[in-house]
Short mmCIF file of N, CA and C in Angstrom, two decimals:
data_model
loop_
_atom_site.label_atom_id
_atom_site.label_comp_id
_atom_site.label_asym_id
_atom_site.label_seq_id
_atom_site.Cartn_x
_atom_site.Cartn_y
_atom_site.Cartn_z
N UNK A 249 46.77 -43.29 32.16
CA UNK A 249 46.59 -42.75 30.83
C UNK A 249 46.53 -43.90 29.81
N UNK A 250 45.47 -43.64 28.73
CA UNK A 250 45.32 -44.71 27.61
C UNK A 250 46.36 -44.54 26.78
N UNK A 251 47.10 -45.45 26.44
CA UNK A 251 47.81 -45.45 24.88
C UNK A 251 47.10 -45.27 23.57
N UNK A 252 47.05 -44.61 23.05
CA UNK A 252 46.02 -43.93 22.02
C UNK A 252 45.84 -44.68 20.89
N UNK A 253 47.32 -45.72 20.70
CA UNK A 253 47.55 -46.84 19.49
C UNK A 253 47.31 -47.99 19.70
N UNK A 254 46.79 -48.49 21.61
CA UNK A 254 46.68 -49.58 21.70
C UNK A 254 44.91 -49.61 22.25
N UNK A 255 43.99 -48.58 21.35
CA UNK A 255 42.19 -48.38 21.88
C UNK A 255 42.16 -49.95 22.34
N UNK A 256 40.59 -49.91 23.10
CA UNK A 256 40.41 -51.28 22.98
C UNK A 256 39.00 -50.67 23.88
N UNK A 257 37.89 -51.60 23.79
CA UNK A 257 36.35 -50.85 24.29
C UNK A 257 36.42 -50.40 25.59
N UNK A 258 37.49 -50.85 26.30
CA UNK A 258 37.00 -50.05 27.74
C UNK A 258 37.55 -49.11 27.62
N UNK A 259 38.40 -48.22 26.32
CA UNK A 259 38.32 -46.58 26.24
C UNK A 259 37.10 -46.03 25.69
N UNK A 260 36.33 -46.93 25.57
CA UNK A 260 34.97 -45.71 25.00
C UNK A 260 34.72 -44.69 25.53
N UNK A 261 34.51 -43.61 25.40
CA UNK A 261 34.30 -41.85 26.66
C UNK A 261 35.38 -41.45 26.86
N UNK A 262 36.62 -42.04 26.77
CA UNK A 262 37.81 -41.49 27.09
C UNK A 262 37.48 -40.29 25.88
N UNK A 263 37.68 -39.27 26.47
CA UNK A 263 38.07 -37.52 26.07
C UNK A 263 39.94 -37.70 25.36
N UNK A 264 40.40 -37.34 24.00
CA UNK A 264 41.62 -37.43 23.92
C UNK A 264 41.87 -35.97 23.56
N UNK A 265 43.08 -35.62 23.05
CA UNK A 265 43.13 -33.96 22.42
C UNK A 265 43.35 -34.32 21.22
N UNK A 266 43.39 -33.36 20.31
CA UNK A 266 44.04 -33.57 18.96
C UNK A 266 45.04 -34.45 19.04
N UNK A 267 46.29 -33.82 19.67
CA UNK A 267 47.57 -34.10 19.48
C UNK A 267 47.84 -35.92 19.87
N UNK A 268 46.49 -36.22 20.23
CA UNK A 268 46.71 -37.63 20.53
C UNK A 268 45.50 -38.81 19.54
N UNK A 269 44.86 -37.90 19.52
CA UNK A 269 44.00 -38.52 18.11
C UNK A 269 45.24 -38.44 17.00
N UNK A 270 46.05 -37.33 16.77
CA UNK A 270 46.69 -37.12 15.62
C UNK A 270 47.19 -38.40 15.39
N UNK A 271 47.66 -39.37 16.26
CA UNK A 271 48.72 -39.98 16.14
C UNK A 271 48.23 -41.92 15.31
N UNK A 272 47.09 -41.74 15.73
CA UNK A 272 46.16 -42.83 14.52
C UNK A 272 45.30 -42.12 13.33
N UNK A 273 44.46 -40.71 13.60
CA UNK A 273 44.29 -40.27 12.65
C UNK A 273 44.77 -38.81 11.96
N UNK A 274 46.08 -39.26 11.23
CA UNK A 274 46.79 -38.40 10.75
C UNK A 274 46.68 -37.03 9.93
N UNK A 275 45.11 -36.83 9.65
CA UNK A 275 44.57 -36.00 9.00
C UNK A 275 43.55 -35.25 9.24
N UNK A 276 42.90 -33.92 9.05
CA UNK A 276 42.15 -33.47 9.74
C UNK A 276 40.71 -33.68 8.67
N UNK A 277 40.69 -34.31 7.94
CA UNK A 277 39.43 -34.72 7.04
C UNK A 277 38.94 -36.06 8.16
N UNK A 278 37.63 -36.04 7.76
CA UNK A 278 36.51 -36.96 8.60
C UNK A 278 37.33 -38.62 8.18
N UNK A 279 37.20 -38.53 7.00
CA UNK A 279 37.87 -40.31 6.53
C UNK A 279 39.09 -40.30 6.40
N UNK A 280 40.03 -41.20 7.03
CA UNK A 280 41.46 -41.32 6.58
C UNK A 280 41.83 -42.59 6.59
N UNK A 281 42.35 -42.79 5.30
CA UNK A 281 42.48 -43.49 4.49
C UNK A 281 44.08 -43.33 3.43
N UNK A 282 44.99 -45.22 3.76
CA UNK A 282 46.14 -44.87 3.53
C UNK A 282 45.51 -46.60 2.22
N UNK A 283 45.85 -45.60 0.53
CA UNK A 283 46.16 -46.60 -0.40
C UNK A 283 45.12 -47.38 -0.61
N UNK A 284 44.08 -46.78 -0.34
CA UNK A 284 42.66 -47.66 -0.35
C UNK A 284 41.95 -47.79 0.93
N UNK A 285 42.99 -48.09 1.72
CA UNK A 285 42.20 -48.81 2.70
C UNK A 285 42.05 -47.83 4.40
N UNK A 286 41.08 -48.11 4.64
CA UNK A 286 39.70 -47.18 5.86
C UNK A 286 41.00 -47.58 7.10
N UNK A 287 41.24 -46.18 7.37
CA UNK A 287 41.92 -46.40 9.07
C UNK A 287 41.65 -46.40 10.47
N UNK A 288 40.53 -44.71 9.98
CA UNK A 288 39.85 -44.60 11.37
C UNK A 288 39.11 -43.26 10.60
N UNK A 289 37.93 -42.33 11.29
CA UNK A 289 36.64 -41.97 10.99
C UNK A 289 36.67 -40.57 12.30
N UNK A 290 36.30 -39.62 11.93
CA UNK A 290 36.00 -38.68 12.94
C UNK A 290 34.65 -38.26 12.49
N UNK A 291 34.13 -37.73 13.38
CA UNK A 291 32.22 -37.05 13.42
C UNK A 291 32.34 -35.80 14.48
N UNK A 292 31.16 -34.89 14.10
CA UNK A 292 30.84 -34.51 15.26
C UNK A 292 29.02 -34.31 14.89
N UNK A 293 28.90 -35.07 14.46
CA UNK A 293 27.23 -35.64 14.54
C UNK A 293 26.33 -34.53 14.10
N UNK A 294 26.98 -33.17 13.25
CA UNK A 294 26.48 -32.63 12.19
C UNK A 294 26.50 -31.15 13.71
N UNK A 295 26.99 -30.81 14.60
CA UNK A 295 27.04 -29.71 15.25
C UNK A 295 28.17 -28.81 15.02
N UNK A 296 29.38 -29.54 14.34
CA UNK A 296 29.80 -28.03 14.25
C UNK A 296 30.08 -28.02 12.99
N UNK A 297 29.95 -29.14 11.82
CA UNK A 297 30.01 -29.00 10.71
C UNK A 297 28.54 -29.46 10.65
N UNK A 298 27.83 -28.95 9.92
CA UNK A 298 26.13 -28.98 9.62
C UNK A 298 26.17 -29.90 8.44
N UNK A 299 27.32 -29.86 7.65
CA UNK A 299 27.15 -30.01 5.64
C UNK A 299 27.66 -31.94 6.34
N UNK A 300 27.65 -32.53 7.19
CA UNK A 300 27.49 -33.56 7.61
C UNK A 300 27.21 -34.11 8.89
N UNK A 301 25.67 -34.35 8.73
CA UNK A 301 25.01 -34.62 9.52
C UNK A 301 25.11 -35.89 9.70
N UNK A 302 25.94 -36.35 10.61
CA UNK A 302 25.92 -37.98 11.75
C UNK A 302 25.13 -38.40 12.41
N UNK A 303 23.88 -39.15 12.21
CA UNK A 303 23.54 -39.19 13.39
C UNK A 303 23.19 -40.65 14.04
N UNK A 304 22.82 -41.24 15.18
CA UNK A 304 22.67 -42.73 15.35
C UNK A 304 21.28 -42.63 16.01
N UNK A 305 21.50 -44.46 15.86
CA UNK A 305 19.82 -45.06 16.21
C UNK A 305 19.82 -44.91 17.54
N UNK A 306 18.75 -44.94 18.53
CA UNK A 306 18.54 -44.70 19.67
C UNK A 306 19.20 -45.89 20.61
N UNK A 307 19.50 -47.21 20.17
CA UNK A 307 20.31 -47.94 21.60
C UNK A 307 22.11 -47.80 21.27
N UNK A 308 22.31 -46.40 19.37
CA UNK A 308 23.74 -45.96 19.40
C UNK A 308 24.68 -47.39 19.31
N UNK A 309 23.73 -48.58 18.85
CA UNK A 309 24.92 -49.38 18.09
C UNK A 309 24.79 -49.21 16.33
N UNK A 310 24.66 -48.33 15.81
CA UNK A 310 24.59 -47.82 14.82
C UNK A 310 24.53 -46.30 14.49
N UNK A 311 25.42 -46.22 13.29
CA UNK A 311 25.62 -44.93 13.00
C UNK A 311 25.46 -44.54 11.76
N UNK A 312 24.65 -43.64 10.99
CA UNK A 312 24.38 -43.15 9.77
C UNK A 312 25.41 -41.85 9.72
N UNK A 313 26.55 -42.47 8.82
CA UNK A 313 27.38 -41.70 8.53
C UNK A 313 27.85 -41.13 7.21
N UNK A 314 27.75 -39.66 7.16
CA UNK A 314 27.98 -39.18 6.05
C UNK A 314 29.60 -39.09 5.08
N UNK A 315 29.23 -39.82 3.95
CA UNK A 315 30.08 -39.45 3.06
C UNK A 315 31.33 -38.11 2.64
N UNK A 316 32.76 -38.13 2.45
CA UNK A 316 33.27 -37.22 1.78
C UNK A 316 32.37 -35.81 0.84
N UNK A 317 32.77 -34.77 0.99
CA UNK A 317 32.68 -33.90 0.11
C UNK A 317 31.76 -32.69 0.98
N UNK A 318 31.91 -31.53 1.42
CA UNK A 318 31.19 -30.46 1.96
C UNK A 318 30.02 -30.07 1.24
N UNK A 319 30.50 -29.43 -0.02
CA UNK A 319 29.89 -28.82 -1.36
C UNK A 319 29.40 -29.96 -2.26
N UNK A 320 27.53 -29.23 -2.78
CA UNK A 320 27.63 -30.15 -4.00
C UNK A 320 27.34 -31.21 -3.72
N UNK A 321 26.78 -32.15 -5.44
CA UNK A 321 26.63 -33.68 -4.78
C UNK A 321 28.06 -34.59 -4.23
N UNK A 322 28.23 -35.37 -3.38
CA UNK A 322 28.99 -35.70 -3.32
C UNK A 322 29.31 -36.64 -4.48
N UNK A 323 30.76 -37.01 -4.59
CA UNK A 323 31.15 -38.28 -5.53
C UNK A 323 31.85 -38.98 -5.13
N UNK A 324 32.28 -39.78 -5.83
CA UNK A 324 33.24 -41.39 -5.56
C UNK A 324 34.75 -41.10 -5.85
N UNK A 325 35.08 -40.16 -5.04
CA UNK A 325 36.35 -39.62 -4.29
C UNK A 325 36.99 -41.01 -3.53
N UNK A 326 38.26 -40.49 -3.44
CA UNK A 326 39.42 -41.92 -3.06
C UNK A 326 38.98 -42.11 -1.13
N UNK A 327 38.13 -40.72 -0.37
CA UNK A 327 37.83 -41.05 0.86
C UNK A 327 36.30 -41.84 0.90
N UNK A 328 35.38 -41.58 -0.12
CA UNK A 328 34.63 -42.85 -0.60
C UNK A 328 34.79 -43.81 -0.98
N UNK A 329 35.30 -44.23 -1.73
CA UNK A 329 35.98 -45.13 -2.46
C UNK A 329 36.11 -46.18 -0.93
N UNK A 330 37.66 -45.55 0.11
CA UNK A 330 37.79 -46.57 0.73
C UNK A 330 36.90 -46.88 2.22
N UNK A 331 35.92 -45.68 1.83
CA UNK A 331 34.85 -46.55 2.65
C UNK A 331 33.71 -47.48 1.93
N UNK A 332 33.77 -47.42 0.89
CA UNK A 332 32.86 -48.65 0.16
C UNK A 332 33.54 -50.05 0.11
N UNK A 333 34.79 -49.63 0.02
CA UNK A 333 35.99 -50.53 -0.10
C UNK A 333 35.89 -51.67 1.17
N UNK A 334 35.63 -51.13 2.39
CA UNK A 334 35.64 -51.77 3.79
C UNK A 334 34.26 -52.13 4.08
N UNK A 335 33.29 -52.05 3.02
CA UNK A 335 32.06 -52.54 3.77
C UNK A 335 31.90 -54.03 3.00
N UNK A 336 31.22 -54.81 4.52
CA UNK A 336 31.38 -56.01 4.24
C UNK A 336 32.40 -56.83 4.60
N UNK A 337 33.86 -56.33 5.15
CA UNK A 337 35.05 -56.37 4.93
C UNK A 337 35.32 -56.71 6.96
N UNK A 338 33.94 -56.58 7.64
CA UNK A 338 34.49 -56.81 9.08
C UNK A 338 35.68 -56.27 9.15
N UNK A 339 36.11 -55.07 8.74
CA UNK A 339 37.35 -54.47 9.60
C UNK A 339 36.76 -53.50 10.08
N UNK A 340 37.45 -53.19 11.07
CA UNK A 340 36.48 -51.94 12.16
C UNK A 340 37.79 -51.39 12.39
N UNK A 341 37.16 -49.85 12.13
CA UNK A 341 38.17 -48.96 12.35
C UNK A 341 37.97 -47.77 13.91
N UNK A 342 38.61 -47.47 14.10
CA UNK A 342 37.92 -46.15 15.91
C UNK A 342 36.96 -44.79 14.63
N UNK A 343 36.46 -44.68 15.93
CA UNK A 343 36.01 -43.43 15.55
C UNK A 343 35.86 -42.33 16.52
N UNK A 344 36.17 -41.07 16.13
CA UNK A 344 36.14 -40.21 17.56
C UNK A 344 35.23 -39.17 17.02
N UNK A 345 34.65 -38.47 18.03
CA UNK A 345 33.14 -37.38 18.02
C UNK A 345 33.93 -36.25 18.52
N UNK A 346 33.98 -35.49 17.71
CA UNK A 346 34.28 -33.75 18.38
C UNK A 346 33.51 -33.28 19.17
N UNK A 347 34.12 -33.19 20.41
CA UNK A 347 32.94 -32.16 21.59
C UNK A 347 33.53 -31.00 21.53
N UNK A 348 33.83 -30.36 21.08
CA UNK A 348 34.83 -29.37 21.08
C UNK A 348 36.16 -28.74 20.35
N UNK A 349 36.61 -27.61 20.73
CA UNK A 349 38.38 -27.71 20.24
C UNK A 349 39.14 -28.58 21.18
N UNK A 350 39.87 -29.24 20.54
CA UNK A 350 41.11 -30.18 20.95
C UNK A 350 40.63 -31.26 22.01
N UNK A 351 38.77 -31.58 22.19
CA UNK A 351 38.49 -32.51 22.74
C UNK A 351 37.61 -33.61 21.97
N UNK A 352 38.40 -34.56 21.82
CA UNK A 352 37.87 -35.79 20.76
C UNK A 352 37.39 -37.21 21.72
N UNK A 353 36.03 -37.53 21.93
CA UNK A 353 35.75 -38.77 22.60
C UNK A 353 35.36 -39.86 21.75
N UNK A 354 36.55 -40.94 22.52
CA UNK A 354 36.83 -42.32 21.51
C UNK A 354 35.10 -42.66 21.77
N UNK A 355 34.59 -43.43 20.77
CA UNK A 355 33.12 -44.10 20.49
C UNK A 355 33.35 -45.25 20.13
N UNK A 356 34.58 -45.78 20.39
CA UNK A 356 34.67 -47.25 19.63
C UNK A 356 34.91 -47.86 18.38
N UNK A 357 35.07 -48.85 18.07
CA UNK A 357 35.34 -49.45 16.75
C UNK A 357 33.77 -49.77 16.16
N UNK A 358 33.91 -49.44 15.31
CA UNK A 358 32.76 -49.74 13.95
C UNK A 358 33.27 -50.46 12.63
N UNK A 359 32.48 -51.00 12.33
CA UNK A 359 32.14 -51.50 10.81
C UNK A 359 31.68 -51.41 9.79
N UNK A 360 31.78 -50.70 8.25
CA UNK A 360 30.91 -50.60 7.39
C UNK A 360 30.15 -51.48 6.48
N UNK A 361 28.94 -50.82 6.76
CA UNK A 361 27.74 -51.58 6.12
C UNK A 361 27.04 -50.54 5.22
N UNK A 362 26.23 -51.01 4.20
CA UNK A 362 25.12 -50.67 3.57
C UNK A 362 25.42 -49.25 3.16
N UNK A 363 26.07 -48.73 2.10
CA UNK A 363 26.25 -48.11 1.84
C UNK A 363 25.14 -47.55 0.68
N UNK A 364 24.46 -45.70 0.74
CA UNK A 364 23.64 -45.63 0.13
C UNK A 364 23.96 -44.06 -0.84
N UNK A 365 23.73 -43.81 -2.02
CA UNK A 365 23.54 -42.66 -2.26
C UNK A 365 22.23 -42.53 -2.22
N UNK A 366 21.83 -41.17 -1.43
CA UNK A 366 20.81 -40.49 -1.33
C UNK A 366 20.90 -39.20 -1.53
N UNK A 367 19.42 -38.91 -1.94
CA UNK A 367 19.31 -37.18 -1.61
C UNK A 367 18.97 -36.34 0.03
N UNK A 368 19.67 -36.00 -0.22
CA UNK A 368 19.54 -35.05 1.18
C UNK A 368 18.78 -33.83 0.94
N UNK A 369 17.58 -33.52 1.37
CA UNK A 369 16.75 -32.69 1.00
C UNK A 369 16.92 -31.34 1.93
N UNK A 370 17.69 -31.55 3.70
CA UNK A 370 18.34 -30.17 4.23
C UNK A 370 19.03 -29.89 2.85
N UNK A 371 19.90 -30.32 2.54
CA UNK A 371 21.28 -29.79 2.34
C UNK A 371 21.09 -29.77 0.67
N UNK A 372 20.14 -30.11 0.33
CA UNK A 372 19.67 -30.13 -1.65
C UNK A 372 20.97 -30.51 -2.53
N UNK A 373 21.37 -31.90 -2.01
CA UNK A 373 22.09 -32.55 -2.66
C UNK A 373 22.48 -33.95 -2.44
N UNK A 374 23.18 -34.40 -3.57
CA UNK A 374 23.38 -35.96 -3.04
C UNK A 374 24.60 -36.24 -2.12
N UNK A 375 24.63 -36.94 -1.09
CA UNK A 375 25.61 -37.61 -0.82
C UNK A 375 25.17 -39.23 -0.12
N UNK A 376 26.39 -39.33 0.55
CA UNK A 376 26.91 -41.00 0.41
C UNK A 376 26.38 -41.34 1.89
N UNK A 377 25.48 -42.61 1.72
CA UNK A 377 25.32 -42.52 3.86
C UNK A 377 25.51 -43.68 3.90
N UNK A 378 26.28 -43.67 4.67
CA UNK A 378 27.17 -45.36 5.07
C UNK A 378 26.60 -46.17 6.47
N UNK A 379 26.14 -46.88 6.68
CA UNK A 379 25.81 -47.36 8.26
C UNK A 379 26.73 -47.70 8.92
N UNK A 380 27.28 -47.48 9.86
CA UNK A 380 28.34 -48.19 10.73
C UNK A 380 27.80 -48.85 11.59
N UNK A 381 28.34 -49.94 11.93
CA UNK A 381 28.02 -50.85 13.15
C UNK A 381 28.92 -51.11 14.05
N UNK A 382 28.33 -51.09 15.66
CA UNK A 382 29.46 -51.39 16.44
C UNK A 382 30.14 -52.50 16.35
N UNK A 383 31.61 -52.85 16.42
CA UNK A 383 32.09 -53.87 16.10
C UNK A 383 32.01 -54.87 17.60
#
């Protein structure tokens, strides 16, 4: 069994449950974030939440990831904030992909880059699309 606090890339695919994601990401919002600063990132690549659509480039060392906020344009909320905060910043935080209830697969550490407001023309509004890079 992996220690959930000590990731490291040869858990990539490891399947965890909630109760063991809980324990680095303490919150059930996509960005969590303690005092500014980016901890770790959940997705599920816009399948079971639609109002954020994740998705990556085809060799998946990059990820177009959506910004805070469901409803509406998004704004420069404190879970934006500290992802603008970390780009540029080479800190790489985990990120895990929902396949399911209570099944979360680690994807590795990433980095934020290039942060953009755009319009999103599905969803007829603005939000925030951040690139992640594998670290």
């Amino acid at each position: 069994m992996i220690d959930i606090t000590n990731l490291n890339e040869t858990a990539v695919g490891t399947i965890f449950s909630w109760s063991e994601v809980s324990e680095i990401h303490r919150v059930r919002n996509g960005i969590y974030h303690r005092h500014g600063k980016l901890i770790s990132l959940l997705t599920d690549f816009g399948r079971i939440n639609p109002c954020y659509p994740d998705t990556h480039d085809d060799d998946q060392t990059r990820i177009f990831y959506t910004g805070s906020g469901r409803h509406g344009d998004q704004t420069m909320d404190p879970a934006n904030r500290a992802l603008i905060a970390a780009v540029g910043t080479n800190v790489s935080v985990p990120l895990f992909n929902k396949l399911s209830v209570g099944r979360w697969e680690f994807t590795g550490f990433w980095t934020i880059g290039e942060p953009a407001y755009i319009f999103d023309e599905r969803a007829d509004r603005m939000i925030w699309r951040f690139t992640l890079e594998r670290a």
